[in-house]
Amino acid sequence: MRTIRISIIGFGAVGQGVARVILDKKDYLDSIGLDFKVVAVADSRTAVIDHDGVDLAAVLFRKKTEGKVGFEKVTGLEIIENIDHELVVETTPTNIVTGGAGLKNMLMAFKHGRDVVTSNKGPLAMKYGELMETSAANGSKFKFEATVGGAMPVLNLARDVLAGNKITNVEGIFNGTCNYILTRMMEEHAPYEQMLAEAQELGYAETDPTYDVEGIDTACKLVILANSVFGMNATHEDVTITGITKITPEALLLAQNDGYVIKLIGEVNDSRINVAPKLVPTDHPLAVGGTLNVASMQTELAGPITVTGRGAGSIETASAILSDIISIYRE
């Protein structure tokens, strides 16, 4: 049995999902010889530290009932620097302007030779090259499948499963909020504002939905794809972006009458990165509805490879994080 000591930095929906998945999958982890011992958990205000292993069930209950993980006034950065452990699970909120706390946390982890698995898009969209160089220089493993497609495997599919099979183009739907709004606008012949309000009420859209509906979230994911799969050194400023806020029910109906749907499509290849609403034939693999995400890769040897899945959600995103952790340590 191999014991991996872990810190979870950021305990919002995704961090809590990681805790639940580690608890739920204990028997499976035991069966493959891995013992995940979470020695520290931090949210934005408090922390809990136990070198013998934190009681994750108690931490989840305290977060739900009291809104905090513990009673210690220790920051995530201090935990990463001072607590002896192998892996940092970085799930703090995304900041695409500065990289936020996530960027500092990751660089600190690499400085101390710790591995990092993250769902945080901001640092990768801003400082991909620096993060990769720093992790490599310190012998740290760095995985970030959850940053692009949530539960939908995109990066690992491209880099591992399709290794040796050159990918020439990737396109798809990478934002479930936009996909839900467009799907419902078409179904109800309703205006954008009405379906946005519905998405917010259901929790699919944030109170400030700008990152989603203006295509910025999709752009960040494409940047990570561009850098990881195509070896580019791009930031979100290199992406041409058009969001969905100007799409009307009339436009959707005209498209439907001609056998098309309108989807917010992100596309990346070695010459361009683009996000814009596009006409997609109703029988095309990219014409998925609701909150689903989809990615289609054009490969040199195998032709088009398409994957579909849930691009967001606490447990769904945590599943990608768990997969990354297992891939590091089962090797």
XYZ file of C-alpha atoms in Angstrom, residues 77 142 258 264 276 298:
6
model
C -0.152 29.033 0.806
C 1.359 18.522 -12.860
C -32.900 24.728 -42.396
C -21.113 28.341 -29.162
C -18.068 32.072 -31.802
C -9.390 15.598 -36.058
